[in-house]
Tab-separated table of N, CA and C in Angstrom:
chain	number	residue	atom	x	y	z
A	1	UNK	N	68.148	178.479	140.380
A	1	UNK	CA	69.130	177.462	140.734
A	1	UNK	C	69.962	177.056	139.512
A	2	UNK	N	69.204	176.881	138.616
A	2	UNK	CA	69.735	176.754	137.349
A	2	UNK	C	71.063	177.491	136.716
A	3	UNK	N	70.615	178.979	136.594
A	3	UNK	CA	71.488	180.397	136.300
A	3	UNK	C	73.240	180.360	137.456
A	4	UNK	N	72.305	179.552	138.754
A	4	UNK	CA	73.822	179.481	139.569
A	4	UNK	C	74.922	178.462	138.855
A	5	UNK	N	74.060	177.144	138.756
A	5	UNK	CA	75.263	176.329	138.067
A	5	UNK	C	76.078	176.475	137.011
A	6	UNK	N	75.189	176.616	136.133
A	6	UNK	CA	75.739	177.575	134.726
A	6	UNK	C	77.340	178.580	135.077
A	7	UNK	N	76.762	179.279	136.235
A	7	UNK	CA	77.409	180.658	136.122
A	7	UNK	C	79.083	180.053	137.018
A	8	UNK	N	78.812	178.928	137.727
A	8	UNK	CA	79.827	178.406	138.741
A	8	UNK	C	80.372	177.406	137.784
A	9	UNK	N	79.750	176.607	136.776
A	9	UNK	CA	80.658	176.120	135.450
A	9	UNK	C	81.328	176.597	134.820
A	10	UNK	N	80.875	178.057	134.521
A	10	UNK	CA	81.693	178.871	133.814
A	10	UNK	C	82.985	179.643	133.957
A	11	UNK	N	82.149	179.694	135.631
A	11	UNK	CA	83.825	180.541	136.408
A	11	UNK	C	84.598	179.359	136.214
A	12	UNK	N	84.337	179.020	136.556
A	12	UNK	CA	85.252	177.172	136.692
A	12	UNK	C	86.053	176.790	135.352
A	13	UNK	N	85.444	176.525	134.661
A	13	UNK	CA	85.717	176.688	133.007
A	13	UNK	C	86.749	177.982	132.819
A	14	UNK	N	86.763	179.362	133.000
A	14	UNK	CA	87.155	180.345	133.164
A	14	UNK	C	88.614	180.676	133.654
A	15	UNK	N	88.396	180.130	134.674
A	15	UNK	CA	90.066	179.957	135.427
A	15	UNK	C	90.401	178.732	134.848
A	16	UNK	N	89.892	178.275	135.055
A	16	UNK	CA	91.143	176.329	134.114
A	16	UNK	C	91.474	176.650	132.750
A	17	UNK	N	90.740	177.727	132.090
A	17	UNK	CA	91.521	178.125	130.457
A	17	UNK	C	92.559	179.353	131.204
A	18	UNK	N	92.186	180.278	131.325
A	18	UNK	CA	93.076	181.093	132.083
A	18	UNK	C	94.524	180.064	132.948
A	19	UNK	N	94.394	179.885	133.866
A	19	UNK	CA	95.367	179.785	134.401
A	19	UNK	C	95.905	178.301	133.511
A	20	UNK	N	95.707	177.402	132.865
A	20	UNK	CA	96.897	177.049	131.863
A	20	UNK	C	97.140	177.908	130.480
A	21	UNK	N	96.756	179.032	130.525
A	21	UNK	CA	97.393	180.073	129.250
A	21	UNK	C	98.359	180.307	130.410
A	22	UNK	N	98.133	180.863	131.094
A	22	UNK	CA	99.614	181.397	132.220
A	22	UNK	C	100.021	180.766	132.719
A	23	UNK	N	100.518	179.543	132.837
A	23	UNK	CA	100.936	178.569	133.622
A	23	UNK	C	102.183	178.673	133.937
A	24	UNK	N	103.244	179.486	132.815
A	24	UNK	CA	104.444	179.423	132.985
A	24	UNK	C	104.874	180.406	134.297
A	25	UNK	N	103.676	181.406	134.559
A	25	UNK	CA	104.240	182.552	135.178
A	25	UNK	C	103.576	182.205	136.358
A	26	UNK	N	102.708	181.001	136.445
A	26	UNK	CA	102.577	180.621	138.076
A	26	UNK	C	103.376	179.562	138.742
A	27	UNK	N	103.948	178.820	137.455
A	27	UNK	CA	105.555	178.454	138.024
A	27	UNK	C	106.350	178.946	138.315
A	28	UNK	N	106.408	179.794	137.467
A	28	UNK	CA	107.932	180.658	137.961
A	28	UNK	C	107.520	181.037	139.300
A	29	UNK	N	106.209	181.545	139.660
A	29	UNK	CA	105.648	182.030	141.744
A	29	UNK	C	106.164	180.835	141.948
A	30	UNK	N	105.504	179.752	142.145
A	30	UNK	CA	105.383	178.277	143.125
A	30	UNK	C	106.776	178.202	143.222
A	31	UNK	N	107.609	177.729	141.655
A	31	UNK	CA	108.452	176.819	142.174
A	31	UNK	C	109.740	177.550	141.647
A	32	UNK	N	109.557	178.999	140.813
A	32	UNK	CA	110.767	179.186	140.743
A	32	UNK	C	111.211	179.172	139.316
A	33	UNK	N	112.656	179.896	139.053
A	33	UNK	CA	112.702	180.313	137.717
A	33	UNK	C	113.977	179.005	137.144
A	34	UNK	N	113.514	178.553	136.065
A	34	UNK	CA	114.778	177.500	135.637
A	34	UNK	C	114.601	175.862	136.325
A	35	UNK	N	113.104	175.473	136.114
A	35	UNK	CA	113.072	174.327	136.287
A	35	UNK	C	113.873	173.041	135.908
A	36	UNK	N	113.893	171.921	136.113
A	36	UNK	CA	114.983	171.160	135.725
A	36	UNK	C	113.802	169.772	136.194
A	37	UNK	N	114.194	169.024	134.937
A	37	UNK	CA	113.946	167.042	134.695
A	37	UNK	C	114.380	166.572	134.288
A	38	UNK	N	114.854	165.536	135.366
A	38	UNK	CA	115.678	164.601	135.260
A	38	UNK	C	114.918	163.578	134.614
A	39	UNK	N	115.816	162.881	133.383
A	39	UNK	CA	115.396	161.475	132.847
A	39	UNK	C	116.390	160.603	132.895
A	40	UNK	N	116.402	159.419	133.295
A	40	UNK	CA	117.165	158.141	133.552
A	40	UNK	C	116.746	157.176	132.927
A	41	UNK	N	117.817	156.328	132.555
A	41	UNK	CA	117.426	154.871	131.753
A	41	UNK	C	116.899	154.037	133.057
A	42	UNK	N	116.453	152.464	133.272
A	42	UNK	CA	116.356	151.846	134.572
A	42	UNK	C	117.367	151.742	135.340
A	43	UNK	N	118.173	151.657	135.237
A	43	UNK	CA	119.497	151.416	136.414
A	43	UNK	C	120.212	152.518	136.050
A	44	UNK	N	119.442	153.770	135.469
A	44	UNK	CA	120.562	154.663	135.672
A	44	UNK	C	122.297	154.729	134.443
A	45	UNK	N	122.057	154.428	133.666
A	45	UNK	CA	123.320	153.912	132.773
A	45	UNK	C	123.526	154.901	131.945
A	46	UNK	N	122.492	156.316	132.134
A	46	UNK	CA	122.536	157.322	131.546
A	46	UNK	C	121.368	158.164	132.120
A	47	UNK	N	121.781	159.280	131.972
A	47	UNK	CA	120.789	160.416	132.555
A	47	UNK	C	121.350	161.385	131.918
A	48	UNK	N	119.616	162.373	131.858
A	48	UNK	CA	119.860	163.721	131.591
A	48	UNK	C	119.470	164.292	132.246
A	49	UNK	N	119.765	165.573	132.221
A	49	UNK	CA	118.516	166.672	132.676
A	49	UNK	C	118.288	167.584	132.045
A	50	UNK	N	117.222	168.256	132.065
A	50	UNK	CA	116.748	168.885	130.683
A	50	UNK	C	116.190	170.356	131.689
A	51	UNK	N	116.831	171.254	130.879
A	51	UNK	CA	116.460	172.627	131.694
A	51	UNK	C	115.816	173.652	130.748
A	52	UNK	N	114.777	173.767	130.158
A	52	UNK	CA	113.757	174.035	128.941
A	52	UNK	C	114.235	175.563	128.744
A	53	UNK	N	114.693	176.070	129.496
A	53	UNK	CA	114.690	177.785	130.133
A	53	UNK	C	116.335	178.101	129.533
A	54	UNK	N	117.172	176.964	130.095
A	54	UNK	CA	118.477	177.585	129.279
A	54	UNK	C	119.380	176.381	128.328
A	55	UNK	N	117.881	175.831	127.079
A	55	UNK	CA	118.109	175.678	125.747
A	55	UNK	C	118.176	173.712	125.931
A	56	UNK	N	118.610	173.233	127.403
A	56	UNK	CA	118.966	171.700	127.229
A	56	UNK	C	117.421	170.808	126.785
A	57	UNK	N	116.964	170.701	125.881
A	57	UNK	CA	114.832	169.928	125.869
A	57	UNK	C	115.576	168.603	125.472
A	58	UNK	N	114.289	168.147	124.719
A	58	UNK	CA	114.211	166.692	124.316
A	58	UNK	C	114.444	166.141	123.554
A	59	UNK	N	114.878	167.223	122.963
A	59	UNK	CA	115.945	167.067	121.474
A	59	UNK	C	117.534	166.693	121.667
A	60	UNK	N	117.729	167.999	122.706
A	60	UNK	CA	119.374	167.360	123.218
A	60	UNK	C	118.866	166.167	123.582
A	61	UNK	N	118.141	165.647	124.286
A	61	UNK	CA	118.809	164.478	125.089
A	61	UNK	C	118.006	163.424	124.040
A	62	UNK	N	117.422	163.412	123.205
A	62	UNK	CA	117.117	162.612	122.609
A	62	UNK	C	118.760	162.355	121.544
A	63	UNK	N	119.537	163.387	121.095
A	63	UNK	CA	120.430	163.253	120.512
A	63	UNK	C	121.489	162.670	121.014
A	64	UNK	N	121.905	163.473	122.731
A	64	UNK	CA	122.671	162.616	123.554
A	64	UNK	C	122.811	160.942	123.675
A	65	UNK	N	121.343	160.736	123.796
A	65	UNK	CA	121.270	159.589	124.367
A	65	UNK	C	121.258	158.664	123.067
A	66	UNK	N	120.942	158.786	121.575
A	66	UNK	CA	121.344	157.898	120.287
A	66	UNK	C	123.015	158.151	120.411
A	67	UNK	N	123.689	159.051	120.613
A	67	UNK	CA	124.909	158.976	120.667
A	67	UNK	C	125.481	158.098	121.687
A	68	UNK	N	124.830	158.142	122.943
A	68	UNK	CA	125.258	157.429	124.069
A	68	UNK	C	125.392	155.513	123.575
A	69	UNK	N	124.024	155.737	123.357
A	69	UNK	CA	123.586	153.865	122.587
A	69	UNK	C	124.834	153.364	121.525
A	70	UNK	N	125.116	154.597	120.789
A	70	UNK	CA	126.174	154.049	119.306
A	70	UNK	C	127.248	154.165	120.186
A	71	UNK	N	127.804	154.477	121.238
A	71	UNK	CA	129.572	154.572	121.457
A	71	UNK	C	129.095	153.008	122.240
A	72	UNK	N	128.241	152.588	123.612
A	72	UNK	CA	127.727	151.301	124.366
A	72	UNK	C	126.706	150.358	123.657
A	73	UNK	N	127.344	149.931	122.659
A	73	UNK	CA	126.505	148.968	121.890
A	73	UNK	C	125.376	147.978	122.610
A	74	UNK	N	126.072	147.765	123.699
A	74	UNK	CA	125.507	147.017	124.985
A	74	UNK	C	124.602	147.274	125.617
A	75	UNK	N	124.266	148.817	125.966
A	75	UNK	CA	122.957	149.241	125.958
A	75	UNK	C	121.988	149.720	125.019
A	76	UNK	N	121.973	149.130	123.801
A	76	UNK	CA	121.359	149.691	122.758
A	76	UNK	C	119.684	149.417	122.851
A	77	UNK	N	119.591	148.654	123.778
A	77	UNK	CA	117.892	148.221	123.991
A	77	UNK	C	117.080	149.199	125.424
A	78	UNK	N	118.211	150.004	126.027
A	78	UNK	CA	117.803	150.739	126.732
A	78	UNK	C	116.790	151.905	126.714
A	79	UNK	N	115.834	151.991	127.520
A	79	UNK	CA	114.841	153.235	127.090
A	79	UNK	C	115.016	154.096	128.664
A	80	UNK	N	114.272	155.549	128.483
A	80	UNK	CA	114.548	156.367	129.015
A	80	UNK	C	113.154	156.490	129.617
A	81	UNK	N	113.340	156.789	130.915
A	81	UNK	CA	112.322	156.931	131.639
A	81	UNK	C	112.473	158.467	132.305
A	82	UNK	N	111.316	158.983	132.729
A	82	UNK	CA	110.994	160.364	133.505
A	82	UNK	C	110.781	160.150	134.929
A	83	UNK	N	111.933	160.874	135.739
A	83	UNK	CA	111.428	160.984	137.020
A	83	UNK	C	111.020	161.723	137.996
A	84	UNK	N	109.665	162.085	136.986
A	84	UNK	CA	109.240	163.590	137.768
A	84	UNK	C	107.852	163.031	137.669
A	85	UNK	N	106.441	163.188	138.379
A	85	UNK	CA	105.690	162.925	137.930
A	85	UNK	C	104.376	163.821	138.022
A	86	UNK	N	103.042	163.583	137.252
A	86	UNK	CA	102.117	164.464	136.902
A	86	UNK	C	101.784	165.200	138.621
A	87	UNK	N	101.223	166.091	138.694
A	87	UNK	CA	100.564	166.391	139.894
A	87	UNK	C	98.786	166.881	139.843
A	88	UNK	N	97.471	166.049	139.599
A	88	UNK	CA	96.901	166.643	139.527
A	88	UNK	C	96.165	167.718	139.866
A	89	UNK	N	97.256	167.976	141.009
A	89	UNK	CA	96.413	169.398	141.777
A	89	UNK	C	96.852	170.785	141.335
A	90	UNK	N	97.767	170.531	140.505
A	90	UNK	CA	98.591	171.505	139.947
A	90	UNK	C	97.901	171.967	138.710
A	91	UNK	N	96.265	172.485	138.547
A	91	UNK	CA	95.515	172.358	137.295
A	91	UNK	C	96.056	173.591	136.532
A	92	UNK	N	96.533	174.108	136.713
A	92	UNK	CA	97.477	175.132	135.679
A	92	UNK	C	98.416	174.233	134.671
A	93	UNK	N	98.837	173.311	135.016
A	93	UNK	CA	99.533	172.487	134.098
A	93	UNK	C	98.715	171.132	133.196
A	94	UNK	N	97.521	171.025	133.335
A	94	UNK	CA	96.512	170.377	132.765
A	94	UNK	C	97.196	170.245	131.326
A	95	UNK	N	96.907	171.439	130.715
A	95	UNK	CA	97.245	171.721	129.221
A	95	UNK	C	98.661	171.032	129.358
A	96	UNK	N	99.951	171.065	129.600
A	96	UNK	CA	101.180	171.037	129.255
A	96	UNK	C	101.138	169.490	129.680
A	97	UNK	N	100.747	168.933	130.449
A	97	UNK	CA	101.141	167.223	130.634
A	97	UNK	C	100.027	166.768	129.541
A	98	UNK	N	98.928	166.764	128.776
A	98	UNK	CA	99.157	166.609	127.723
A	98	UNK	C	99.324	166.755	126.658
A	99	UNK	N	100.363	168.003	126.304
A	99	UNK	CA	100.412	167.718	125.110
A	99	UNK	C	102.180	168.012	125.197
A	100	UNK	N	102.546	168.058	126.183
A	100	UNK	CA	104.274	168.394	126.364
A	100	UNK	C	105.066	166.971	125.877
A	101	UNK	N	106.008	166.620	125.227
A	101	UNK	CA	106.298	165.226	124.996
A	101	UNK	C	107.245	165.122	126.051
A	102	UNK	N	107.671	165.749	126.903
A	102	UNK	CA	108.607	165.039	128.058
A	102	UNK	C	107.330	164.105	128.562
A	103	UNK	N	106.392	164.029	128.768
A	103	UNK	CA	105.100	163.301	129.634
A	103	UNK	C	104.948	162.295	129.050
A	104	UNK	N	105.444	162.399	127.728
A	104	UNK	CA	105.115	160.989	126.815
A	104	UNK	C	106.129	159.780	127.270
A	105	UNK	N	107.363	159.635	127.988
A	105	UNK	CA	108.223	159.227	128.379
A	105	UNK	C	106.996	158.013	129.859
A	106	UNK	N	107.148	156.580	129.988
A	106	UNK	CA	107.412	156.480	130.870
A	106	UNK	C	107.886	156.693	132.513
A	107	UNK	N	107.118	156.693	133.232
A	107	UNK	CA	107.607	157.377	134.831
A	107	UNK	C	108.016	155.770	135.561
A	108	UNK	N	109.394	156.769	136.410
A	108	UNK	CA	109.839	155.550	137.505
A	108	UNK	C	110.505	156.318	138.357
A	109	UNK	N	110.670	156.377	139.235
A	109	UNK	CA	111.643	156.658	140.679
A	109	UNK	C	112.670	156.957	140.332
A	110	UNK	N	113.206	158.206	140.840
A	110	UNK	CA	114.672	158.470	140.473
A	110	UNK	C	115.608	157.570	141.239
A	111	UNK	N	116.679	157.183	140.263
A	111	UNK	CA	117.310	156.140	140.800
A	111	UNK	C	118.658	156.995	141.344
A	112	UNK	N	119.410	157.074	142.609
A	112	UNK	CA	120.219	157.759	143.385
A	112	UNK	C	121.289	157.129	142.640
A	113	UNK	N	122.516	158.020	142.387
A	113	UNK	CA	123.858	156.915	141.877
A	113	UNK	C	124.832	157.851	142.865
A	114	UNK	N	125.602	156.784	143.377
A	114	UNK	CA	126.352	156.893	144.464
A	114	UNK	C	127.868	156.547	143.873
A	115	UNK	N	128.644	158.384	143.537
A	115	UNK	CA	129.543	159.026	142.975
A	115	UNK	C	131.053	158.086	143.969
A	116	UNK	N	132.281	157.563	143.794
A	116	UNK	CA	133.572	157.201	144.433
A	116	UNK	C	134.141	158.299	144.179
């Protein structure tokens, strides 16, 4: 009984290192090639989206958005929130929510802005 648990920890153990070494290539199955996250201040007074695959990360928009603050002095106390959030069933991504710094961001509801 013993030798079983062991051996069903291990598989277990086994695939959860495995499948977050490959994680990128069971996204690209699930959900597809050229993911995209959206980050918004609270009301929306700026947004990005960040598409990791063709070059936009957290650097642009960390740069964007100090540029954004220095031209709107007015929002200079504004912070940026993420509106995407963890999924724990998604254990291929274990590894990447923590140690990815988009995750380090605050989560809130994407806020809809309604274009004239």
């Amino acid at each position: 009984m013993k030798k079983i648990q062991i051996a069903c920890i291990a598989l277990f153990s086994m695939i959860l290192v495995l499948s977050n070494r490959y994680a990128g290539y069971i996204n690209v199955l699930t959900e597809g090639l050229g993911q995209s996250y959206l980050f918004q201040t609270q009301n929306a007074e700026f947004e990005f989206w960040a598409i990791p695959s063709k070059g936009r990360d957290i650097e642009m928009m960390e740069q964007q958005f100090k540029e954004f603050r220095e031209r709107s002095p007015e929002f200079s106390e504004l912070r940026i929130y993420r509106t995407f959030s963890r999924n724990p069933f998604k254990f291929w991504n274990w590894f990447d929510y923590l140690t990815n710094d988009q995750y380090d961001y605050p989560f809130q509801e994407e806020i809809a802005q309604a274009f004239d």
